[in-house]
């Protein structure tokens, strides 16, 4: 997974360039008498293709490599990437959900009430609600399910009087489990909405 | 395709004219007859001027490709009796009895000429029983292109015998956790498991790589700015642009066959719907909407329909819809959990993942929901995320078992399987590149 690869990337660039150049390749018969005769024979037999030329041309490698060098934006993105992949601790408990469900349970409602009370005494606080899922099922579906869980929590907080503008959501689907285990106990912990106070 | 029809017609004609079918003069492999005899083929050492490692190096690449199809039997080089020389490329015929006697029904020979930095590689495939040339090609390129040139001729060999283009030289994009890092990056690997490389490198979550029909671009979701967006990235140059910013959670499903639209799912106010976005210009059209979570759109090869996932019935299931039409037909069965549809290149099957006995397995089904077949399952792990090879003969899918994960390639009949990539880095979301 962490092999060195710059030369491979260069090879790919060449390969792709080669594939492109084939599109405009001209067929050219090899001058060997024998090959010509054999080719005619094979065509009588129904086989495709006389000897032809498929030129694979070289293209500059340097451009592709330049584009791969990290830019300022890429470095900023990398910093943001690390921020996203690290779990930020919360003063609130996580709200948990049943498998493949986004409905709030009673325990979840109580936690939401705690959050709503906090927001009344901290009117300038902003809260990001992260939706998470367990590892079972497709990543795409879980991403949408995580968003639905976060939104259900957000809507409930709004119904408890928290201003909508103080809240935002993001789903990480099954990408960032709290418990790396592969059993019901871990799964139950991972199906959650996590609060990050900004 | 066209060739196999022609062949079939020729065969029918011969049969009608009273020819015994055994006299049919062209070697032919029926890829639809499982368990059929494998074609014995010999790949001779190449005649090389310059880098002598290529003499066996190129035959090895070709042999490995042919073995992957499970349609060929390789006659080992140690058994070869005739030494191929430059003269065999300029008029001297091969001694075909010397190949037939070791069991070879077909022979591949090749010659490499080095001129400075450039190589000229000529390769020929002979029918050893008839002593006729089946395919001959000459390729020119650099030393770095040797592998792709070898793959191309291997494709010619498969085409000559089956009438179906081989998939050597195609690639598979997938996601995995980088060695010790956080998040997920996108990688690309050759279908033979060689030449793996990283596509993204931003220590964020980079998910759901999807190839454009020309194989030049990957669409994917990235969290690199902290907020998820769908990007288009040129695989060769690394050039990139943002295609979808609106909404929350989002994932690309697949491109329309003409490459003009990208089908995506996007969550707005917690509800995921399916949209298509113009690759140039960014115009957005809603395709599937409703209170359920609608995700994973996979366009049909004719572009008229999409398969997608919806949980509108209480659990995620596969549906098929005509783009712009009102019909939405459920095609997965049971009350379980069915996701990740992938439409076959010929349009006749849809592969998907469904839960069965506590684990996920891979099935294929006709687009009308009939003729369901299981392709891959494991008693102790999950088989998910199928993606068709461009020739429609194979699926690549992800296998997971308590922290172990790998990518498997399996023939559609489920009979042949091999591991493409294995590890403990949560390898997943494989997507097979288009044919080249």
XYZ file of C-alpha atoms in Angstrom:
634
model
C 0.000 0.000 0.000
C 2.879 2.387 0.656
C 5.177 1.552 -2.194
C 7.212 4.170 -3.988
C 5.482 5.010 -7.196
C 6.705 8.121 -9.049
C 8.204 6.089 -11.865
C 5.038 4.078 -12.085
C 3.076 7.258 -12.484
C 5.417 8.226 -15.266
C 4.870 4.840 -16.831
C 1.138 5.390 -16.625
C 1.435 8.755 -18.307
C 3.335 7.108 -21.100
C 0.866 4.287 -21.279
C -2.111 6.611 -21.522
C -0.314 8.695 -24.103
C 0.393 5.500 -25.992
C -3.252 4.540 -25.893
C -4.203 7.946 -27.230
C -1.661 7.776 -30.004
C -2.949 4.411 -31.127
C -6.199 6.067 -32.058
C -4.453 7.752 -34.979
C -2.211 4.817 -35.861
C -1.884 3.988 -39.521
C -1.907 0.388 -40.606
C 1.300 -0.510 -42.326
C 2.178 -3.832 -43.789
C 5.406 -5.448 -42.738
C 7.623 -5.780 -45.761
C 8.582 -9.382 -45.182
C 7.365 -11.519 -48.071
C 6.669 -14.450 -45.854
C 4.623 -12.465 -43.401
C 2.518 -11.121 -46.231
C 1.853 -14.597 -47.559
C 1.049 -15.952 -44.121
C -1.264 -13.047 -43.496
C -3.218 -13.728 -46.670
C -3.471 -17.360 -45.718
C -4.820 -16.494 -42.314
C -7.393 -14.140 -43.760
C -8.684 -16.905 -45.968
C -9.086 -18.917 -42.810
C -11.192 -16.178 -41.286
C -8.659 -14.898 -38.798
C -8.466 -11.144 -38.297
C -5.555 -8.845 -38.673
C -2.675 -8.627 -41.097
C 0.644 -7.686 -39.620
C 0.256 -4.066 -38.812
C 1.953 -1.355 -36.957
C 0.554 0.126 -33.814
C 2.952 2.891 -32.929
C 3.406 3.598 -29.243
C 4.901 7.051 -29.095
C 6.739 8.739 -26.322
C 5.391 11.825 -24.640
C 7.011 14.184 -22.162
C 6.947 12.778 -18.664
C 7.909 15.965 -16.908
C 4.516 17.618 -17.202
C 2.666 14.806 -15.518
C 5.187 14.749 -12.699
C 4.960 18.504 -12.205
C 1.220 18.303 -11.852
C 1.683 15.677 -9.170
C 3.832 17.890 -6.957
C 1.924 19.248 -3.978
C 0.789 22.844 -4.342
C -0.201 25.332 -1.654
C -3.837 24.349 -2.035
C -2.936 20.687 -1.782
C -1.074 21.338 1.477
C -4.034 23.228 2.912
C -6.295 20.412 1.806
C -4.029 17.926 3.523
C -4.321 19.858 6.787
C -8.117 19.883 6.445
C -8.003 16.192 5.644
C -6.274 15.392 8.896
C -8.807 17.506 10.795
C -11.634 15.485 9.250
C -10.115 12.098 9.985
C -9.457 12.803 13.670
C -12.288 12.400 16.149
C -12.760 15.562 18.220
C -13.855 14.826 21.805
C -17.271 16.079 22.827
C -18.701 17.340 26.097
C -21.893 15.517 25.128
C -22.630 11.842 24.868
C -23.225 10.344 21.443
C -26.800 9.692 20.341
C -27.150 6.047 19.328
C -29.376 4.387 16.729
C -30.713 0.963 15.818
C -29.342 -0.925 12.798
C -30.351 0.701 9.482
C -32.516 3.219 11.385
C -32.364 6.970 11.833
C -35.219 7.292 14.348
C -34.381 8.851 17.715
C -34.742 6.561 20.720
C -35.667 7.811 24.213
C -32.021 7.778 25.350
C -31.145 9.904 22.321
C -33.886 12.420 23.062
C -32.514 12.890 26.597
C -29.038 13.626 25.234
C -30.528 16.104 22.750
C -32.292 17.840 25.663
C -28.900 18.240 27.407
C -27.493 19.786 24.235
C -30.497 22.123 23.905
C -30.101 23.243 27.549
C -26.415 23.941 26.950
C -27.241 26.022 23.904
C -29.616 28.175 25.964
C -26.760 29.135 28.283
C -24.221 29.389 25.446
C -26.094 31.348 22.788
C -22.962 32.001 20.715
C -21.917 28.334 20.504
C -22.143 26.453 17.250
C -22.527 22.713 16.993
C -21.518 20.344 14.219
C -23.504 17.081 14.260
C -21.635 14.160 12.712
C -23.598 11.140 11.511
C -21.873 7.741 11.704
C -22.831 4.141 10.869
C -21.567 0.678 11.660
C -19.395 -1.205 9.188
C -22.137 -3.383 7.731
C -23.553 -2.550 4.324
C -22.448 -0.430 1.409
C -20.389 2.700 1.977
C -22.640 4.857 -0.262
C -25.822 3.832 1.499
C -24.238 4.300 4.907
C -23.055 7.765 3.921
C -26.664 8.768 3.171
C -27.899 7.034 6.336
C -25.333 8.932 8.437
C -26.543 12.208 6.934
C -30.129 11.279 7.765
C -29.170 10.468 11.396
C -27.373 13.803 11.772
C -30.341 15.637 10.235
C -32.873 13.896 12.503
C -30.849 15.044 15.526
C -30.537 18.549 14.102
C -34.287 18.812 13.470
C -35.051 17.579 16.966
C -32.697 20.182 18.471
C -34.483 22.863 16.430
C -37.828 21.592 17.800
C -36.337 22.049 21.288
C -35.653 25.702 20.517
C -32.042 25.654 19.262
C -31.602 28.149 16.402
C -31.090 26.360 13.079
C -28.218 28.721 12.273
C -26.216 27.376 15.199
C -26.289 23.844 13.803
C -24.648 22.045 10.900
C -24.311 18.401 9.858
C -21.793 16.148 8.170
C -21.901 12.412 7.497
C -18.903 10.109 7.658
C -20.931 6.991 6.911
C -18.952 3.981 8.051
C -15.559 5.569 7.432
C -14.706 6.590 10.996
C -15.829 3.978 13.525
C -15.381 4.835 17.219
C -14.844 1.179 18.098
C -12.800 -0.806 15.560
C -14.342 -4.115 16.670
C -16.437 -6.383 14.482
C -19.234 -7.386 16.846
C -22.645 -6.123 17.933
C -21.137 -4.226 20.866
C -18.826 -2.256 18.566
C -21.530 -1.767 15.946
C -23.945 -0.358 18.551
C -21.309 2.207 19.617
C -20.581 3.171 16.033
C -24.189 3.896 14.978
C -24.231 7.385 16.376
C -24.539 11.110 16.074
C -21.510 12.866 17.538
C -21.587 16.515 18.685
C -18.645 18.834 18.079
C -18.915 22.212 19.807
C -17.201 24.872 17.728
C -18.670 -9.925 -31.096
C -19.023 -9.380 -34.813
C -16.378 -11.946 -35.479
C -18.015 -14.630 -33.376
C -21.251 -14.143 -35.287
C -19.362 -14.441 -38.537
C -17.651 -17.535 -37.205
C -20.936 -19.046 -36.170
C -22.360 -18.356 -39.619
C -19.306 -19.904 -41.252
C -19.589 -22.932 -39.012
C -23.265 -23.331 -39.830
C -22.460 -23.099 -43.536
C -19.811 -25.782 -43.221
C -22.182 -28.042 -41.354
C -24.858 -27.556 -43.993
C -22.418 -28.366 -46.758
C -21.636 -31.664 -45.080
C -18.225 -30.721 -43.700
C -17.470 -32.481 -40.458
C -17.098 -29.770 -37.836
C -13.745 -31.255 -36.797
C -12.353 -30.060 -40.106
C -13.155 -26.458 -39.267
C -9.793 -24.934 -39.974
C -9.527 -22.245 -37.316
C -8.663 -22.789 -33.679
C -11.503 -21.448 -31.618
C -12.351 -21.279 -27.934
C -15.959 -21.104 -26.851
C -15.851 -18.903 -23.774
C -19.419 -19.826 -22.922
C -18.725 -23.495 -22.415
C -17.438 -23.817 -18.872
C -14.982 -26.592 -18.213
C -14.088 -26.773 -21.903
C -10.640 -27.834 -22.990
C -7.934 -25.257 -22.505
C -5.980 -24.201 -25.571
C -2.359 -25.421 -25.289
C -0.124 -22.544 -26.303
C 3.638 -22.013 -26.287
C 5.229 -18.592 -25.948
C 8.785 -18.902 -27.237
C 11.687 -16.881 -25.885
C 11.832 -13.612 -27.789
C 14.658 -12.819 -30.140
C 16.266 -9.786 -28.549
C 18.881 -7.239 -29.464
C 19.729 -5.207 -26.376
C 18.174 -5.940 -22.963
C 18.338 -9.742 -22.804
C 15.958 -9.864 -19.815
C 13.140 -9.149 -22.259
C 13.716 -12.465 -23.992
C 11.827 -14.237 -21.199
C 10.332 -11.116 -19.593
C 7.809 -10.383 -22.333
C 6.686 -14.022 -22.731
C 6.125 -14.126 -18.954
C 3.747 -11.155 -19.078
C 1.826 -12.728 -21.958
C 1.709 -16.140 -20.293
C 0.435 -14.643 -17.052
C -2.301 -12.756 -18.919
C -3.395 -15.865 -20.796
C -3.493 -17.896 -17.581
C -5.778 -15.298 -16.012
C -8.454 -16.098 -18.603
C -8.412 -19.770 -17.659
C -8.837 -20.486 -21.379
C -5.223 -21.451 -22.075
C -2.695 -24.008 -20.974
C 0.894 -22.789 -21.178
C 3.476 -25.218 -22.554
C 6.512 -24.372 -20.377
C 9.556 -22.908 -22.006
C 11.712 -25.818 -20.783
C 9.752 -28.136 -23.073
C 10.303 -26.089 -26.235
C 12.383 -27.893 -28.883
C 12.869 -25.240 -31.527
C 14.951 -22.139 -30.881
C 13.327 -19.174 -32.566
C 15.743 -16.915 -34.429
C 15.621 -13.652 -36.356
C 15.345 -15.707 -39.536
C 11.829 -16.775 -38.493
C 10.773 -13.156 -38.951
C 12.203 -12.854 -42.425
C 11.030 -15.840 -44.369
C 12.150 -19.020 -42.607
C 9.047 -20.959 -41.499
C 8.809 -22.375 -38.000
C 9.172 -26.110 -37.667
C 5.564 -26.695 -36.669
C 5.929 -30.461 -36.018
C 8.455 -29.551 -33.286
C 5.717 -27.512 -31.581
C 2.928 -30.006 -32.170
C 4.969 -32.817 -30.678
C 5.195 -30.988 -27.339
C 1.436 -30.477 -27.375
C 1.271 -26.855 -28.523
C -1.639 -26.027 -30.784
C -0.603 -22.410 -30.979
C 2.791 -20.685 -30.845
C 3.690 -17.103 -30.050
C 7.023 -15.739 -31.216
C 8.458 -12.271 -30.826
C 11.399 -10.134 -31.752
C 12.681 -7.035 -29.964
C 14.904 -4.515 -31.706
C 16.474 -1.733 -29.669
C 17.383 1.555 -31.309
C 18.685 3.866 -28.640
C 15.842 4.569 -26.245
C 13.229 3.046 -28.515
C 12.063 -0.491 -28.961
C 10.409 -2.173 -31.873
C 8.580 -5.334 -30.863
C 7.118 -7.681 -33.431
C 4.896 -10.485 -32.225
C 3.181 -13.268 -34.127
C 0.635 -15.883 -33.198
C 0.677 -19.084 -35.263
C -1.805 -21.919 -35.495
C 0.657 -24.793 -35.020
C -1.729 -27.420 -36.359
C -2.246 -25.580 -39.654
C 1.046 -23.725 -39.758
C -0.741 -20.457 -40.431
C -0.303 -16.954 -39.069
C -3.315 -15.912 -36.972
C -2.159 -12.452 -35.868
C 0.971 -10.429 -36.402
C 1.670 -6.978 -34.963
C 4.602 -4.686 -34.635
C 4.714 -2.177 -31.806
C 7.067 0.699 -31.235
C 7.678 2.413 -27.940
C 10.088 2.889 -25.073
C 11.421 0.406 -22.549
C 8.816 1.634 -20.048
C 6.005 0.681 -22.379
C 7.016 -2.948 -22.715
C 4.404 -4.141 -20.222
C 1.518 -2.367 -21.923
C 2.694 -3.567 -25.332
C 2.764 -7.160 -24.048
C -0.765 -6.719 -22.621
C -1.964 -5.447 -25.973
C -0.693 -8.444 -27.854
C -2.185 -10.744 -25.203
C -5.510 -9.035 -25.976
C -4.956 -9.787 -29.670
C -4.380 -13.442 -28.828
C -7.581 -13.694 -26.804
C -9.511 -11.914 -29.558
C -8.122 -14.265 -32.207
C -9.339 -17.288 -30.270
C -12.600 -16.070 -28.787
C -13.836 -13.113 -30.825
C -14.039 -11.152 -27.559
C -11.502 -8.467 -26.658
C -9.287 -9.294 -23.708
C -9.084 -6.933 -20.744
C -5.321 -6.990 -20.165
C -3.930 -3.567 -19.522
C -7.199 -2.408 -17.968
C -7.050 -1.135 -14.416
C -9.027 -1.194 -11.221
C -9.483 1.860 -9.027
C -10.256 1.271 -5.357
C -10.082 2.874 -1.935
C -7.895 1.855 1.004
C -6.437 3.283 4.175
C -2.878 4.378 3.446
C -0.311 2.208 5.259
C 0.045 4.061 8.539
C -1.984 7.118 7.699
C -5.498 8.217 8.428
C -8.432 8.529 6.116
C -8.770 6.791 2.784
C -6.988 7.315 -0.494
C -7.770 6.182 -4.010
C -5.411 3.736 -5.696
C -5.218 2.221 -9.171
C -3.818 -1.227 -9.952
C -3.465 -3.229 -13.168
C -5.970 -6.050 -13.589
C -3.006 -8.434 -13.290
C -2.296 -7.024 -9.810
C 0.814 -5.154 -11.009
C 1.801 -1.488 -11.007
C -0.295 -0.272 -8.112
C -0.131 3.463 -7.426
C -1.812 6.139 -5.356
C -4.132 8.564 -7.136
C -5.091 10.862 -4.244
C -2.788 11.840 -1.396
C -4.487 14.321 0.915
C -4.937 12.343 4.175
C -8.665 12.882 4.081
C -11.496 10.571 3.027
C -11.436 9.980 -0.715
C -14.235 7.612 -1.689
C -16.152 5.941 -4.543
C -13.838 6.230 -7.562
C -15.790 6.001 -10.876
C -14.188 5.926 -14.344
C -15.298 8.139 -17.190
C -16.135 6.123 -20.343
C -12.864 7.193 -21.991
C -10.866 5.963 -19.013
C -9.172 9.365 -18.607
C -11.012 10.669 -15.535
C -12.037 9.464 -12.122
C -15.011 10.995 -10.327
C -14.874 10.618 -6.556
C -16.023 12.124 -3.269
C -13.410 13.850 -1.139
C -13.528 15.429 2.321
C -10.237 17.231 1.748
C -11.624 20.689 2.561
C -13.562 19.378 5.536
C -16.805 19.430 3.545
C -17.571 16.600 1.114
C -17.568 17.425 -2.625
C -17.436 15.365 -5.818
C -14.292 15.917 -7.878
C -13.213 14.961 -11.373
C -9.568 14.062 -11.674
C -7.532 13.386 -14.794
C -5.676 10.196 -13.949
C -2.666 10.921 -16.135
C -2.056 14.609 -15.432
C -3.585 14.978 -11.965
C -5.633 17.967 -13.190
C -8.786 18.300 -11.168
C -12.053 20.190 -10.821
C -14.974 20.238 -8.394
C -18.191 19.009 -9.981
C -20.723 18.831 -7.112
C -20.724 21.082 -4.069
C -24.394 21.388 -3.127
C -25.996 19.344 -0.336
C -24.361 17.220 2.348
C -23.369 13.576 1.907
C -22.764 12.757 -1.747
C -21.342 10.018 -3.927
C -20.802 9.545 -7.662
C -22.636 6.545 -9.161
C -21.587 6.349 -12.789
C -21.181 8.263 -16.030
C -23.651 8.186 -18.891
C -22.165 6.144 -21.785
C -21.507 9.313 -23.809
C -19.576 10.751 -20.858
C -21.734 13.887 -20.791
C -23.456 13.265 -17.465
C -22.360 12.006 -14.082
C -25.114 10.345 -12.057
C -24.736 11.116 -8.361
C -26.622 10.812 -5.099
C -26.751 13.893 -2.881
C -28.346 14.388 0.535
C -30.304 17.610 0.975
C -31.949 18.146 4.400
C -31.019 14.574 5.303
C -32.808 13.057 2.324
C -30.670 11.491 -0.393
C -31.933 11.782 -3.996
C -30.402 10.944 -7.355
C -29.321 13.677 -9.748
C -27.348 13.882 -12.931
C -24.808 16.613 -13.412
C -23.429 17.782 -16.737
C -19.679 17.165 -16.711
C -19.147 20.337 -18.740
C -21.127 23.239 -17.319
C -22.413 21.557 -14.184
C -26.162 21.690 -14.968
C -28.076 19.588 -12.418
C -31.206 17.514 -13.125
C -33.163 15.496 -10.587
C -33.580 11.860 -11.652
C -34.990 10.000 -8.626
C -36.707 11.696 -5.721
C -38.833 10.653 -2.758
C -38.725 10.397 1.001
C -36.509 7.296 0.947
C -32.732 7.256 0.755
C -31.956 6.929 -2.965
C -28.292 6.170 -3.729
C -25.832 4.335 -6.018
C -27.137 5.117 -9.530
C -25.664 2.837 -12.238
C -26.535 3.802 -15.833
C -27.371 1.102 -18.378
C -24.922 0.798 -21.304
C -27.500 2.331 -23.691
C -27.924 5.253 -21.294
C -31.721 4.968 -21.200
C -32.147 3.489 -17.746
C -30.496 3.505 -14.354
C -30.370 0.926 -11.587
C -30.295 2.440 -8.099
C -30.801 1.711 -4.413
C -33.785 2.974 -2.409
C -34.971 2.205 1.102
C -38.495 3.512 0.319
C -39.882 0.025 0.983
C -38.386 -0.153 4.484
C -34.972 -1.615 3.626
C -32.493 -0.851 0.857
C -33.442 -2.596 -2.406
C -32.459 -2.356 -6.083
C -34.765 -0.533 -8.500
C -34.616 0.139 -12.239
C -35.954 3.316 -13.801
C -36.115 4.802 -17.297
C -34.303 8.132 -17.232
C -36.988 10.803 -17.569
C -39.766 8.211 -17.185
C -42.138 7.528 -14.318
C -41.638 3.767 -14.003
C -39.553 2.490 -11.069
C -39.426 -1.292 -10.783
C -37.930 -3.150 -7.879
C -35.713 -6.002 -9.087
C -34.141 -7.375 -5.885
C -36.051 -9.980 -3.935
C -36.813 -10.591 -0.281
C -36.979 -8.252 2.662
C -33.220 -8.178 3.290
C -30.672 -5.579 2.336
C -29.642 -5.146 -1.304
C -27.228 -2.451 -2.549
C -24.494 -1.443 -5.044
C -25.956 -2.257 -8.469
C -23.508 -2.435 -11.406
C -24.913 -2.765 -14.922
C -23.155 -5.279 -17.222
C -21.516 -3.832 -20.372
C -23.837 -5.925 -22.583
C -26.873 -4.596 -20.718
C -28.285 -8.032 -19.969
C -27.396 -8.360 -16.270
C -27.135 -6.239 -13.155
C -24.747 -7.304 -10.390
C -25.493 -6.271 -6.814
C -24.833 -7.070 -3.157
C -27.478 -8.631 -0.895
C -27.507 -9.964 2.624
C -28.046 -13.664 2.887
C -27.705 -15.677 6.091
C -26.110 -12.814 8.013
C -23.460 -12.096 5.347
C -23.355 -10.158 2.130
C -23.089 -12.036 -1.169
C -22.859 -11.000 -4.848
C -25.727 -11.771 -7.213
C -26.574 -10.999 -10.808
C -30.087 -10.565 -12.131
C -31.732 -9.600 -15.435
C -32.836 -5.936 -15.565
C -36.460 -7.084 -15.206
C -35.647 -8.901 -11.946
C -35.749 -12.415 -13.392
C -33.076 -15.113 -13.368
C -31.240 -14.246 -10.167
C -27.926 -16.076 -9.741
C -25.452 -16.043 -6.881
C -21.892 -15.369 -8.031
C -19.842 -15.039 -4.840
C -20.451 -15.668 -1.167
C -18.475 -16.662 1.917
C -19.751 -18.307 5.094
C -17.573 -16.129 7.319
C -17.250 -12.825 5.489
C -18.908 -10.267 3.256
C -18.684 -10.009 -0.546
C -19.659 -6.495 -1.674
C -19.330 -3.723 -4.275
C -19.277 -5.673 -7.577
C -17.977 -3.951 -10.736
C -17.987 -5.541 -14.215
C -14.905 -6.011 -16.382
C -15.245 -4.201 -19.742
C -15.750 -7.546 -21.518
C -18.521 -8.468 -19.065
C -16.912 -11.805 -18.218
C -15.673 -10.947 -14.724
C -16.607 -9.048 -11.608
C -14.206 -7.409 -9.225
C -15.582 -7.150 -5.687
C -14.447 -6.487 -2.142
C -14.250 -9.184 0.504
C -14.189 -8.369 4.230
C -13.744 -10.594 7.207
C -13.107 -9.220 10.695
C -10.527 -6.624 9.736
C -9.058 -8.561 6.829
C -10.003 -7.282 3.400
C -9.165 -7.979 -0.200
C -10.319 -7.460 -3.751
C -11.340 -10.538 -5.699
C -11.822 -11.096 -9.408
C -14.360 -13.780 -10.228
C -15.780 -15.112 -13.496
C -19.503 -14.487 -13.903
C -20.277 -18.183 -13.552
C -18.460 -18.121 -10.201
C -16.081 -20.902 -11.250
C -12.804 -19.032 -11.433
C -11.535 -16.618 -8.856
C -8.312 -14.949 -7.835
C -7.155 -12.320 -5.366
C -6.227 -8.978 -6.905
C -5.092 -7.121 -3.758
C -5.140 -8.271 -0.158
C -4.387 -6.644 3.160
C -5.744 -5.094 6.294
C -6.286 -1.620 4.970
C -10.019 -1.780 4.353
C -9.615 -2.166 0.590
C -12.963 -1.518 -1.050
C -15.120 0.257 -3.662
C -13.388 -1.354 -6.673
C -14.210 0.073 -10.109
C -12.973 -1.580 -13.312
C -11.707 0.802 -15.992
C -13.269 0.769 -19.474
C -11.673 -1.310 -22.212
C -8.697 0.062 -24.097
